[in-house]
Each structure stands twice: as C-alpha cells, then as structure tokens.
PDB file of C-alpha atoms in Angstrom:
ATOM      1  CA  UNK A   1      81.366 -92.751  54.018  1.00 39.00           C
ATOM      2  CA  UNK A   2      84.054 -92.267  56.657  1.00 49.00           C
ATOM      3  CA  UNK A   3      82.676 -93.040  60.155  1.00 56.00           C
ATOM      4  CA  UNK A   4      82.277 -90.084  62.494  1.00 64.00           C
ATOM      5  CA  UNK A   5      85.070 -90.101  65.061  1.00 89.00           C
ATOM      6  CA  UNK A   6      84.333 -89.687  68.752  1.00 96.00           C
ATOM      7  CA  UNK A   7      85.803 -86.623  70.472  1.00 98.00           C
ATOM      8  CA  UNK A   8      87.549 -87.681  73.680  1.00 98.00           C
ATOM      9  CA  UNK A   9      87.758 -85.172  76.545  1.00 99.00           C
ATOM     10  CA  UNK A  10      89.395 -85.899  79.921  1.00 99.00           C
ATOM     11  CA  UNK A  11      88.843 -84.247  83.303  1.00 98.00           C
ATOM     12  CA  UNK A  12      90.444 -85.040  86.679  1.00 97.00           C
ATOM     13  CA  UNK A  13      88.765 -84.105  89.960  1.00 96.00           C
ATOM     14  CA  UNK A  14      87.788 -85.164  93.464  1.00 94.00           C
ATOM     15  CA  UNK A  15      84.478 -84.863  95.316  1.00 94.00           C
ATOM     16  CA  UNK A  16      85.054 -81.179  96.082  1.00 92.00           C
ATOM     17  CA  UNK A  17      85.074 -80.338  92.382  1.00 95.00           C
ATOM     18  CA  UNK A  18      82.116 -82.372  91.103  1.00 97.00           C
ATOM     19  CA  UNK A  19      80.049 -79.256  90.277  1.00 97.00           C
ATOM     20  CA  UNK A  20      82.845 -77.391  88.426  1.00 97.00           C
ATOM     21  CA  UNK A  21      83.473 -80.623  86.474  1.00 98.00           C
ATOM     22  CA  UNK A  22      79.778 -80.627  85.549  1.00 98.00           C
ATOM     23  CA  UNK A  23      80.105 -77.006  84.384  1.00 98.00           C
ATOM     24  CA  UNK A  24      83.133 -77.778  82.198  1.00 99.00           C
ATOM     25  CA  UNK A  25      81.281 -80.607  80.458  1.00 99.00           C
ATOM     26  CA  UNK A  26      78.157 -78.528  79.978  1.00 99.00           C
ATOM     27  CA  UNK A  27      80.168 -75.628  78.524  1.00 99.00           C
ATOM     28  CA  UNK A  28      81.732 -78.023  76.013  1.00 99.00           C
ATOM     29  CA  UNK A  29      78.320 -79.404  75.034  1.00 99.00           C
ATOM     30  CA  UNK A  30      76.718 -75.979  74.678  1.00 99.00           C
ATOM     31  CA  UNK A  31      79.368 -74.804  72.221  1.00 99.00           C
ATOM     32  CA  UNK A  32      79.377 -77.683  69.739  1.00 98.00           C
ATOM     33  CA  UNK A  33      76.889 -79.278  67.376  1.00 98.00           C
ATOM     34  CA  UNK A  34      78.707 -82.611  67.809  1.00 98.00           C
ATOM     35  CA  UNK A  35      77.344 -83.281  71.287  1.00 98.00           C
ATOM     36  CA  UNK A  36      76.601 -86.952  70.669  1.00 98.00           C
ATOM     37  CA  UNK A  37      80.183 -87.542  69.516  1.00 98.00           C
ATOM     38  CA  UNK A  38      81.589 -86.386  72.859  1.00 99.00           C
ATOM     39  CA  UNK A  39      83.123 -88.953  75.206  1.00 99.00           C
ATOM     40  CA  UNK A  40      83.988 -87.486  78.599  1.00 99.00           C
ATOM     41  CA  UNK A  41      86.587 -89.469  80.546  1.00 98.00           C
ATOM     42  CA  UNK A  42      86.069 -88.577  84.202  1.00 98.00           C
ATOM     43  CA  UNK A  43      89.182 -89.445  86.216  1.00 97.00           C
ATOM     44  CA  UNK A  44      88.310 -89.114  89.876  1.00 96.00           C
ATOM     45  CA  UNK A  45      89.160 -90.231  93.373  1.00 93.00           C
ATOM     46  CA  UNK A  46      86.881 -90.106  96.408  1.00 91.00           C
ATOM     47  CA  UNK A  47      83.779 -89.229  94.402  1.00 94.00           C
ATOM     48  CA  UNK A  48      80.604 -89.812  96.429  1.00 93.00           C
ATOM     49  CA  UNK A  49      78.162 -92.284  94.887  1.00 94.00           C
ATOM     50  CA  UNK A  50      75.403 -89.669  94.725  1.00 94.00           C
ATOM     51  CA  UNK A  51      77.503 -87.610  92.288  1.00 96.00           C
ATOM     52  CA  UNK A  52      77.164 -90.137  89.491  1.00 96.00           C
ATOM     53  CA  UNK A  53      73.489 -89.364  88.943  1.00 96.00           C
ATOM     54  CA  UNK A  54      74.184 -85.616  89.021  1.00 95.00           C
ATOM     55  CA  UNK A  55      76.967 -85.887  86.437  1.00 98.00           C
ATOM     56  CA  UNK A  56      74.864 -88.188  84.257  1.00 97.00           C
ATOM     57  CA  UNK A  57      72.530 -85.243  83.628  1.00 98.00           C
ATOM     58  CA  UNK A  58      75.050 -84.261  80.945  1.00 98.00           C
ATOM     59  CA  UNK A  59      74.327 -87.480  79.053  1.00 98.00           C
ATOM     60  CA  UNK A  60      70.587 -87.006  79.513  1.00 98.00           C
ATOM     61  CA  UNK A  61      70.580 -83.408  78.280  1.00 98.00           C
ATOM     62  CA  UNK A  62      73.043 -83.670  75.402  1.00 98.00           C
ATOM     63  CA  UNK A  63      73.473 -87.340  74.488  1.00 98.00           C
ATOM     64  CA  UNK A  64      77.189 -87.278  75.302  1.00 98.00           C
ATOM     65  CA  UNK A  65      78.925 -90.350  76.743  1.00 98.00           C
ATOM     66  CA  UNK A  66      80.459 -90.369  80.232  1.00 98.00           C
ATOM     67  CA  UNK A  67      83.158 -92.894  81.173  1.00 98.00           C
ATOM     68  CA  UNK A  68      84.230 -93.064  84.811  1.00 97.00           C
ATOM     69  CA  UNK A  69      87.848 -93.911  85.650  1.00 96.00           C
ATOM     70  CA  UNK A  70      88.068 -94.662  89.378  1.00 96.00           C
ATOM     71  CA  UNK A  71      91.645 -93.808  90.256  1.00 95.00           C
ATOM     72  CA  UNK A  72      91.535 -95.691  93.551  1.00 91.00           C
ATOM     73  CA  UNK A  73      91.307 -98.864  91.458  1.00 92.00           C
ATOM     74  CA  UNK A  74      94.417 -98.004  89.424  1.00 91.00           C
ATOM     75  CA  UNK A  75      97.652 -99.531  90.734  1.00 91.00           C
ATOM     76  CA  UNK A  76      99.669 -97.137  88.572  1.00 90.00           C
ATOM     77  CA  UNK A  77      97.914 -94.086  89.994  1.00 91.00           C
ATOM     78  CA  UNK A  78      98.322 -95.277  93.581  1.00 89.00           C
ATOM     79  CA  UNK A  79     102.031 -95.874  93.024  1.00 88.00           C
ATOM     80  CA  UNK A  80     102.438 -92.453  91.399  1.00 86.00           C
ATOM     81  CA  UNK A  81     100.610 -90.491  94.095  1.00 82.00           C
ATOM     82  CA  UNK A  82     102.823 -92.027  96.786  1.00 82.00           C
ATOM     83  CA  UNK A  83     106.040 -90.773  95.212  1.00 81.00           C
ATOM     84  CA  UNK A  84     105.030 -87.333  93.876  1.00 84.00           C
ATOM     85  CA  UNK A  85     104.755 -84.083  95.883  1.00 75.00           C
ATOM     86  CA  UNK A  86     101.356 -82.509  96.596  1.00 73.00           C
ATOM     87  CA  UNK A  87     100.596 -79.161  98.227  1.00 66.00           C
ATOM     88  CA  UNK A  88      97.846 -78.781 100.797  1.00 60.00           C
ATOM     89  CA  UNK A  89      95.628 -76.852  98.363  1.00 62.00           C
ATOM     90  CA  UNK A  90      95.954 -79.485  95.632  1.00 69.00           C
ATOM     91  CA  UNK A  91      94.659 -83.040  95.422  1.00 79.00           C
ATOM     92  CA  UNK A  92      96.860 -85.850  94.052  1.00 86.00           C
ATOM     93  CA  UNK A  93      94.232 -86.334  91.335  1.00 91.00           C
ATOM     94  CA  UNK A  94      96.111 -83.631  89.387  1.00 88.00           C
ATOM     95  CA  UNK A  95      98.617 -86.332  88.419  1.00 91.00           C
ATOM     96  CA  UNK A  96      95.991 -88.331  86.523  1.00 94.00           C
ATOM     97  CA  UNK A  97      96.898 -86.436  83.352  1.00 93.00           C
ATOM     98  CA  UNK A  98     100.333 -88.076  83.474  1.00 95.00           C
ATOM     99  CA  UNK A  99      98.592 -91.444  83.020  1.00 95.00           C
ATOM    100  CA  UNK A 100      96.056 -90.645  80.315  1.00 97.00           C
ATOM    101  CA  UNK A 101      97.694 -93.012  77.839  1.00 96.00           C
ATOM    102  CA  UNK A 102      97.187 -95.837  80.400  1.00 94.00           C
ATOM    103  CA  UNK A 103      93.736 -94.842  81.660  1.00 95.00           C
ATOM    104  CA  UNK A 104      91.985 -94.384  78.321  1.00 97.00           C
ATOM    105  CA  UNK A 105      91.041 -97.338  76.089  1.00 95.00           C
ATOM    106  CA  UNK A 106      93.767 -98.678  73.825  1.00 93.00           C
ATOM    107  CA  UNK A 107      93.465 -97.221  70.344  1.00 94.00           C
ATOM    108  CA  UNK A 108      92.158 -93.823  71.451  1.00 96.00           C
ATOM    109  CA  UNK A 109      94.006 -91.513  69.026  1.00 96.00           C
ATOM    110  CA  UNK A 110      94.030 -88.314  71.026  1.00 98.00           C
ATOM    111  CA  UNK A 111      92.384 -86.630  73.982  1.00 98.00           C
ATOM    112  CA  UNK A 112      91.681 -83.055  75.001  1.00 99.00           C
ATOM    113  CA  UNK A 113      92.479 -82.545  78.673  1.00 99.00           C
ATOM    114  CA  UNK A 114      90.685 -79.710  80.509  1.00 99.00           C
ATOM    115  CA  UNK A 115      91.157 -78.468  84.059  1.00 97.00           C
ATOM    116  CA  UNK A 116      87.942 -78.217  86.067  1.00 97.00           C
ATOM    117  CA  UNK A 117      88.342 -74.457  86.541  1.00 96.00           C
ATOM    118  CA  UNK A 118      87.791 -73.799  82.837  1.00 98.00           C
ATOM    119  CA  UNK A 119      84.796 -72.871  80.681  1.00 98.00           C
ATOM    120  CA  UNK A 120      84.621 -73.600  76.957  1.00 98.00           C
ATOM    121  CA  UNK A 121      83.519 -70.731  74.716  1.00 98.00           C
ATOM    122  CA  UNK A 122      84.085 -72.259  71.274  1.00 98.00           C
ATOM    123  CA  UNK A 123      83.522 -75.512  69.363  1.00 99.00           C
ATOM    124  CA  UNK A 124      85.785 -78.194  70.805  1.00 98.00           C
ATOM    125  CA  UNK A 125      86.059 -79.937  67.443  1.00 98.00           C
ATOM    126  CA  UNK A 126      88.403 -77.121  66.420  1.00 97.00           C
ATOM    127  CA  UNK A 127      90.907 -78.510  68.926  1.00 98.00           C
ATOM    128  CA  UNK A 128      90.106 -82.111  68.046  1.00 98.00           C
ATOM    129  CA  UNK A 129      90.794 -81.595  64.334  1.00 97.00           C
ATOM    130  CA  UNK A 130      93.883 -79.460  64.866  1.00 97.00           C
ATOM    131  CA  UNK A 131      97.120 -80.502  63.172  1.00 98.00           C
ATOM    132  CA  UNK A 132      99.731 -81.005  65.890  1.00 98.00           C
ATOM    133  CA  UNK A 133     102.569 -80.721  63.352  1.00 98.00           C
ATOM    134  CA  UNK A 134     104.052 -84.017  64.491  1.00 97.00           C
ATOM    135  CA  UNK A 135     104.279 -82.952  68.138  1.00 98.00           C
ATOM    136  CA  UNK A 136     103.053 -84.985  71.109  1.00 98.00           C
ATOM    137  CA  UNK A 137     100.776 -82.254  72.381  1.00 98.00           C
ATOM    138  CA  UNK A 138      99.502 -78.715  71.851  1.00 99.00           C
ATOM    139  CA  UNK A 139      99.101 -76.079  74.559  1.00 98.00           C
ATOM    140  CA  UNK A 140      99.193 -72.349  75.316  1.00 98.00           C
ATOM    141  CA  UNK A 141     102.225 -70.636  76.790  1.00 96.00           C
ATOM    142  CA  UNK A 142     101.758 -69.846  80.478  1.00 93.00           C
ATOM    143  CA  UNK A 143     101.533 -66.073  81.176  1.00 88.00           C
ATOM    144  CA  UNK A 144     103.255 -66.782  84.520  1.00 84.00           C
ATOM    145  CA  UNK A 145     105.982 -68.659  82.666  1.00 80.00           C
ATOM    146  CA  UNK A 146     109.005 -66.936  84.189  1.00 74.00           C
ATOM    147  CA  UNK A 147     107.827 -67.216  87.795  1.00 78.00           C
ATOM    148  CA  UNK A 148     106.593 -70.812  87.493  1.00 78.00           C
ATOM    149  CA  UNK A 149     109.823 -71.855  85.805  1.00 77.00           C
ATOM    150  CA  UNK A 150     112.263 -70.094  88.100  1.00 77.00           C
ATOM    151  CA  UNK A 151     110.519 -69.199  91.366  1.00 72.00           C
ATOM    152  CA  UNK A 152     111.612 -66.532  93.841  1.00 79.00           C
ATOM    153  CA  UNK A 153     113.730 -63.778  92.261  1.00 75.00           C
ATOM    154  CA  UNK A 154     113.627 -65.936  89.117  1.00 76.00           C
ATOM    155  CA  UNK A 155     116.619 -67.902  90.444  1.00 75.00           C
ATOM    156  CA  UNK A 156     115.332 -70.870  92.453  1.00 76.00           C
ATOM    157  CA  UNK A 157     115.060 -73.310  89.545  1.00 83.00           C
ATOM    158  CA  UNK A 158     117.548 -71.895  87.062  1.00 83.00           C
ATOM    159  CA  UNK A 159     119.453 -75.172  87.274  1.00 82.00           C
ATOM    160  CA  UNK A 160     116.319 -76.943  85.983  1.00 86.00           C
ATOM    161  CA  UNK A 161     114.714 -74.461  83.568  1.00 85.00           C
ATOM    162  CA  UNK A 162     116.238 -71.981  81.151  1.00 84.00           C
ATOM    163  CA  UNK A 163     113.983 -68.885  81.456  1.00 86.00           C
ATOM    164  CA  UNK A 164     114.496 -68.075  77.780  1.00 85.00           C
ATOM    165  CA  UNK A 165     112.729 -71.272  76.684  1.00 90.00           C
ATOM    166  CA  UNK A 166     108.951 -71.588  76.147  1.00 94.00           C
ATOM    167  CA  UNK A 167     106.787 -73.074  78.899  1.00 94.00           C
ATOM    168  CA  UNK A 168     103.121 -74.091  78.620  1.00 97.00           C
ATOM    169  CA  UNK A 169     100.137 -74.064  80.957  1.00 96.00           C
ATOM    170  CA  UNK A 170      98.847 -77.602  81.475  1.00 96.00           C
ATOM    171  CA  UNK A 171      95.200 -76.627  82.079  1.00 97.00           C
ATOM    172  CA  UNK A 172      94.326 -77.347  78.448  1.00 98.00           C
ATOM    173  CA  UNK A 173      96.209 -79.960  76.466  1.00 99.00           C
ATOM    174  CA  UNK A 174      95.551 -81.575  73.104  1.00 99.00           C
ATOM    175  CA  UNK A 175      97.400 -84.881  73.383  1.00 99.00           C
ATOM    176  CA  UNK A 176      98.459 -87.386  70.741  1.00 98.00           C
ATOM    177  CA  UNK A 177      98.212 -90.463  72.949  1.00 98.00           C
ATOM    178  CA  UNK A 178     100.576 -92.633  70.911  1.00 97.00           C
ATOM    179  CA  UNK A 179     103.365 -90.049  71.089  1.00 98.00           C
ATOM    180  CA  UNK A 180     102.478 -89.348  74.724  1.00 98.00           C
ATOM    181  CA  UNK A 181     102.955 -93.032  75.569  1.00 96.00           C
ATOM    182  CA  UNK A 182     106.315 -93.147  73.767  1.00 96.00           C
ATOM    183  CA  UNK A 183     107.626 -90.301  75.943  1.00 96.00           C
ATOM    184  CA  UNK A 184     108.230 -92.729  78.860  1.00 93.00           C
ATOM    185  CA  UNK A 185     106.866 -90.439  81.563  1.00 94.00           C
ATOM    186  CA  UNK A 186     107.565 -92.954  84.342  1.00 91.00           C
ATOM    187  CA  UNK A 187     111.210 -93.100  83.316  1.00 92.00           C
ATOM    188  CA  UNK A 188     111.500 -89.317  83.392  1.00 92.00           C
ATOM    189  CA  UNK A 189     109.933 -89.137  86.858  1.00 91.00           C
ATOM    190  CA  UNK A 190     112.477 -91.658  88.115  1.00 90.00           C
ATOM    191  CA  UNK A 191     115.244 -89.505  86.615  1.00 91.00           C
ATOM    192  CA  UNK A 192     113.898 -86.349  88.318  1.00 88.00           C
ATOM    193  CA  UNK A 193     113.899 -88.242  91.604  1.00 89.00           C
ATOM    194  CA  UNK A 194     117.427 -89.518  91.050  1.00 90.00           C
ATOM    195  CA  UNK A 195     118.662 -85.983  90.304  1.00 89.00           C
ATOM    196  CA  UNK A 196     117.077 -84.783  93.537  1.00 86.00           C
ATOM    197  CA  UNK A 197     114.758 -82.091  92.227  1.00 86.00           C
ATOM    198  CA  UNK A 198     111.405 -83.876  92.083  1.00 81.00           C
ATOM    199  CA  UNK A 199     110.146 -81.994  95.158  1.00 80.00           C
ATOM    200  CA  UNK A 200     111.222 -78.652  93.701  1.00 84.00           C
ATOM    201  CA  UNK A 201     108.963 -78.928  90.669  1.00 85.00           C
ATOM    202  CA  UNK A 202     105.648 -77.119  90.238  1.00 82.00           C
ATOM    203  CA  UNK A 203     103.800 -80.406  90.201  1.00 83.00           C
ATOM    204  CA  UNK A 204     102.656 -81.981  86.928  1.00 90.00           C
ATOM    205  CA  UNK A 205     102.980 -78.748  84.939  1.00 91.00           C
ATOM    206  CA  UNK A 206     106.736 -78.522  85.486  1.00 91.00           C
ATOM    207  CA  UNK A 207     107.069 -82.253  84.891  1.00 92.00           C
ATOM    208  CA  UNK A 208     105.216 -82.138  81.581  1.00 96.00           C
ATOM    209  CA  UNK A 209     107.222 -79.130  80.424  1.00 96.00           C
ATOM    210  CA  UNK A 210     110.489 -80.927  81.121  1.00 95.00           C
ATOM    211  CA  UNK A 211     109.358 -84.167  79.506  1.00 97.00           C
ATOM    212  CA  UNK A 212     107.893 -82.553  76.378  1.00 98.00           C
ATOM    213  CA  UNK A 213     110.435 -79.769  75.927  1.00 96.00           C
ATOM    214  CA  UNK A 214     110.622 -79.088  72.191  1.00 96.00           C
ATOM    215  CA  UNK A 215     107.815 -81.577  71.553  1.00 98.00           C
ATOM    216  CA  UNK A 216     104.729 -79.376  71.862  1.00 98.00           C
ATOM    217  CA  UNK A 217     102.881 -77.039  69.532  1.00 98.00           C
ATOM    218  CA  UNK A 218     102.300 -73.509  70.771  1.00 98.00           C
ATOM    219  CA  UNK A 219      98.691 -72.334  70.362  1.00 98.00           C
ATOM    220  CA  UNK A 220      97.204 -68.850  70.315  1.00 97.00           C
ATOM    221  CA  UNK A 221      96.538 -67.463  73.812  1.00 97.00           C
ATOM    222  CA  UNK A 222      92.770 -67.467  73.192  1.00 97.00           C
ATOM    223  CA  UNK A 223      92.762 -71.264  73.541  1.00 98.00           C
ATOM    224  CA  UNK A 224      93.548 -70.916  77.265  1.00 98.00           C
ATOM    225  CA  UNK A 225      92.804 -67.452  78.660  1.00 96.00           C
ATOM    226  CA  UNK A 226      94.296 -67.525  82.145  1.00 94.00           C
ATOM    227  CA  UNK A 227      92.577 -65.343  84.791  1.00 91.00           C
ATOM    228  CA  UNK A 228      90.070 -63.837  82.303  1.00 88.00           C
ATOM    229  CA  UNK A 229      88.720 -60.288  82.532  1.00 86.00           C
ATOM    230  CA  UNK A 230      85.615 -58.790  80.939  1.00 81.00           C
ATOM    231  CA  UNK A 231      87.769 -57.052  78.332  1.00 84.00           C
ATOM    232  CA  UNK A 232      88.570 -60.499  76.942  1.00 85.00           C
ATOM    233  CA  UNK A 233      84.958 -60.845  75.808  1.00 81.00           C
ATOM    234  CA  UNK A 234      85.705 -58.639  72.796  1.00 77.00           C
ATOM    235  CA  UNK A 235      88.754 -60.746  71.902  1.00 87.00           C
ATOM    236  CA  UNK A 236      86.895 -63.947  71.013  1.00 90.00           C
ATOM    237  CA  UNK A 237      88.230 -66.198  73.818  1.00 95.00           C
ATOM    238  CA  UNK A 238      88.008 -69.915  73.101  1.00 97.00           C
ATOM    239  CA  UNK A 239      88.591 -71.250  76.625  1.00 98.00           C
ATOM    240  CA  UNK A 240      88.454 -69.351  79.912  1.00 97.00           C
ATOM    241  CA  UNK A 241      90.702 -70.559  82.737  1.00 97.00           C
ATOM    242  CA  UNK A 242      89.685 -69.198  86.147  1.00 94.00           C
ATOM    243  CA  UNK A 243      92.932 -69.294  88.105  1.00 90.00           C
ATOM    244  CA  UNK A 244      92.301 -66.209  90.284  1.00 80.00           C
ATOM    245  CA  UNK A 245      91.705 -66.293  94.028  1.00 79.00           C
ATOM    246  CA  UNK A 246      87.944 -65.743  93.543  1.00 81.00           C
ATOM    247  CA  UNK A 247      86.374 -68.451  91.398  1.00 86.00           C
ATOM    248  CA  UNK A 248      83.198 -68.159  89.288  1.00 88.00           C
ATOM    249  CA  UNK A 249      81.419 -70.695  91.485  1.00 87.00           C
ATOM    250  CA  UNK A 250      81.741 -68.439  94.548  1.00 82.00           C
ATOM    251  CA  UNK A 251      78.415 -67.215  95.964  1.00 75.00           C
ATOM    252  CA  UNK A 252      78.888 -63.576  94.966  1.00 73.00           C
ATOM    253  CA  UNK A 253      80.773 -64.002  91.685  1.00 67.00           C
ATOM    254  CA  UNK A 254      77.719 -63.496  89.499  1.00 60.00           C
ATOM    255  CA  UNK A 255      75.766 -61.026  91.632  1.00 62.00           C
ATOM    256  CA  UNK A 256      78.672 -58.664  92.315  1.00 62.00           C
ATOM    257  CA  UNK A 257      80.417 -59.301  88.988  1.00 68.00           C
ATOM    258  CA  UNK A 258      83.586 -59.966  91.009  1.00 71.00           C
ATOM    259  CA  UNK A 259      84.687 -62.559  88.456  1.00 82.00           C
ATOM    260  CA  UNK A 260      84.547 -61.977  84.722  1.00 86.00           C
ATOM    261  CA  UNK A 261      81.860 -64.124  83.090  1.00 90.00           C
ATOM    262  CA  UNK A 262      80.637 -65.081  86.590  1.00 88.00           C
ATOM    263  CA  UNK A 263      76.941 -64.705  85.775  1.00 89.00           C
ATOM    264  CA  UNK A 264      77.296 -66.690  82.558  1.00 93.00           C
ATOM    265  CA  UNK A 265      79.200 -69.382  84.451  1.00 94.00           C
ATOM    266  CA  UNK A 266      76.382 -69.815  86.962  1.00 93.00           C
ATOM    267  CA  UNK A 267      73.884 -70.449  84.171  1.00 95.00           C
ATOM    268  CA  UNK A 268      76.284 -72.853  82.461  1.00 97.00           C
ATOM    269  CA  UNK A 269      76.593 -74.751  85.741  1.00 97.00           C
ATOM    270  CA  UNK A 270      72.790 -74.313  86.123  1.00 96.00           C
ATOM    271  CA  UNK A 271      71.246 -72.719  89.171  1.00 93.00           C
ATOM    272  CA  UNK A 272      70.121 -76.109  90.496  1.00 95.00           C
ATOM    273  CA  UNK A 273      73.671 -77.509  90.559  1.00 96.00           C
ATOM    274  CA  UNK A 274      75.155 -74.219  91.779  1.00 93.00           C
ATOM    275  CA  UNK A 275      72.898 -73.978  94.827  1.00 92.00           C
ATOM    276  CA  UNK A 276      73.134 -77.704  95.610  1.00 92.00           C
ATOM    277  CA  UNK A 277      76.923 -77.352  95.529  1.00 92.00           C
ATOM    278  CA  UNK A 278      76.842 -74.361  97.862  1.00 88.00           C
ATOM    279  CA  UNK A 279      74.360 -75.854 100.287  1.00 88.00           C
ATOM    280  CA  UNK A 280      76.756 -78.762 100.771  1.00 86.00           C
ATOM    281  CA  UNK A 281      79.772 -76.491 101.214  1.00 78.00           C
ATOM    282  CA  UNK A 282      78.018 -74.301 103.756  1.00 82.00           C
ATOM    283  CA  UNK A 283      76.740 -77.328 105.655  1.00 74.00           C
ATOM    284  CA  UNK A 284      80.248 -78.827 105.792  1.00 69.00           C
ATOM    285  CA  UNK A 285      81.611 -75.532 107.070  1.00 63.00           C
ATOM    286  CA  UNK A 286      78.918 -75.332 109.738  1.00 60.00           C
ATOM    287  CA  UNK A 287      79.634 -78.884 110.881  1.00 60.00           C
ATOM    288  CA  UNK A 288      83.341 -78.093 111.212  1.00 61.00           C
ATOM    289  CA  UNK A 289      82.485 -75.124 113.433  1.00 62.00           C
ATOM    290  CA  UNK A 290      79.884 -77.101 115.375  1.00 62.00           C
ATOM    291  CA  UNK A 291      80.861 -80.795 115.445  1.00 58.00           C
ATOM    292  CA  UNK A 292      77.702 -81.644 117.391  1.00 56.00           C
ATOM    293  CA  UNK A 293      75.382 -80.343 114.649  1.00 53.00           C
ATOM    294  CA  UNK A 294      73.051 -82.985 113.268  1.00 52.00           C
ATOM    295  CA  UNK A 295      73.706 -85.405 116.143  1.00 52.00           C
TER     296      UNK A 295
END
C-alpha cells in the first residue's frame, strides 16, 4: 500500500496576524477529512511566546502538525529583508514565500501557500493533488491585474510589464518546490536591482510574476476569490481572499454583515480567539492614547 503523503501548507505572518493565521488553519482543517495529514509551516517574525500555545489548539482539535519557522533565525531572510522594499502597511514577513524552498525540509515535494487574510471553503487536497502540467506553480489571475502591473494611468511600469500578458495573485500558490528552487530567485532579485526597478515593483507579487512568467498554471477564479461578496456564495467559492478595506476580523463585520461571510469567519476563528484578539488590539490602542495607562 502506498504511504499517505503529508499535505504541506505554508503561512507567513507577524504577531499582529496571529489570530487570522489561526483562522486560516482552522478553515483548512474544517473542510478536509485529511486533517491528520496536514503539516502547517508557520513562517513568522516577532511572534510573542504566548501565541504558540494559542496556535497549538489547531493540533489539539484536529491532529494536524504545526512546524514553526522563526525567520529571525534565518540568515537568508535577514539578508533579503534588508535589500527589498516594504511599505508601511506591510511587514517584511511577506517575503518569506520567496524562500519556501529553503525554509521547508529538503525533499518536501510541494507546498500550498496561503495568505493570512484567506478562508478555505473546499477540501485542500484538491489543490494538493492537482496536476501542475509541468509548471513551477499554479495560481489565479489577479482581478486587479492591469493596475498592479502598470500603475497610475496604466503607464508607470509599462517598461517592466506588458499589460497584455497574464498576471497572478500571490495570495494562494501551489508550488512545486524543486522547480521553484531551480528558478534562482536570488539571482533574479539581483538582476532587478541592477536594472534599477526593484523599488518600483509591487513587492513579492510583482517579483514572482516576473520570475515565473510563462511558468505557472492558471486556475479557475474560484480558487482565490478576491474581495468576496455574498453573491459568491452561490458560485461555489473554494478560497475567499479578504483584500477589502474592512476585514472579517473587524468588530462589526459579523454583526452588521459589512463583510461577506463575516459571521461565518468569526465562528471559524472561534469567538474565544476573536475576542482575545480584539481585547489586545483595543488595549494597545488605549495605551498609545494614554502612555501612562497601566503604570
């Protein structure tokens, strides 16, 4: 009998996103019967020690395996974060996906990368077993393709991207790690820097699109529904990707139905985690307004 293969899933986050990361993992577990085959690779930086026990509830509830990759201990990650651009609203941890072939154990055949603002609605083994048709990765075309590729007036990056070519969203990736490693990502980054347009790129998403141009399989849009609406519920979405200004973990998302699937999301995250997450956020905000609080 052929041994059952583990399903490797990678997430990248910092301490501010520990609860959404928990929700992503729980959504994956709730939608598959292969829970004990799941191996979650948690790539994080600045994660408070108390978060480990909270995240381990996933292993306790479902029998999945959690592997922590502490990015502060990775020389490659430290070197990469020093040279790559980061906006104020983003954390350098986003670049961890560029190093997945180095971070994961040698011999891992493939990995499914998920952003922490997603929620799984279907069995993840469908992605795991998918034929990549010889490509290095599979992804969904970005609905904001033209703007992300070319910027203001669709002209700013025309010297880098041809707007007629396909362009994927990097929030969900099925990656063949052997082919990913052969792509020489570090070499490409050095080339972007040499050509002088590294700081003009839309972070790792632009970088991955340039590196894997013509080497990715285009998936149906349901595998990464960007900015979902309630109408999508009737269209059998596989993965929801909450990229809007209001996120499903906001206090009113479920009560006011201001975010599609907001109430479901809260129960996926669990009320205990949701309210613990918000108590901390409110307390931090109060301390910023009143620096003498708690002293």
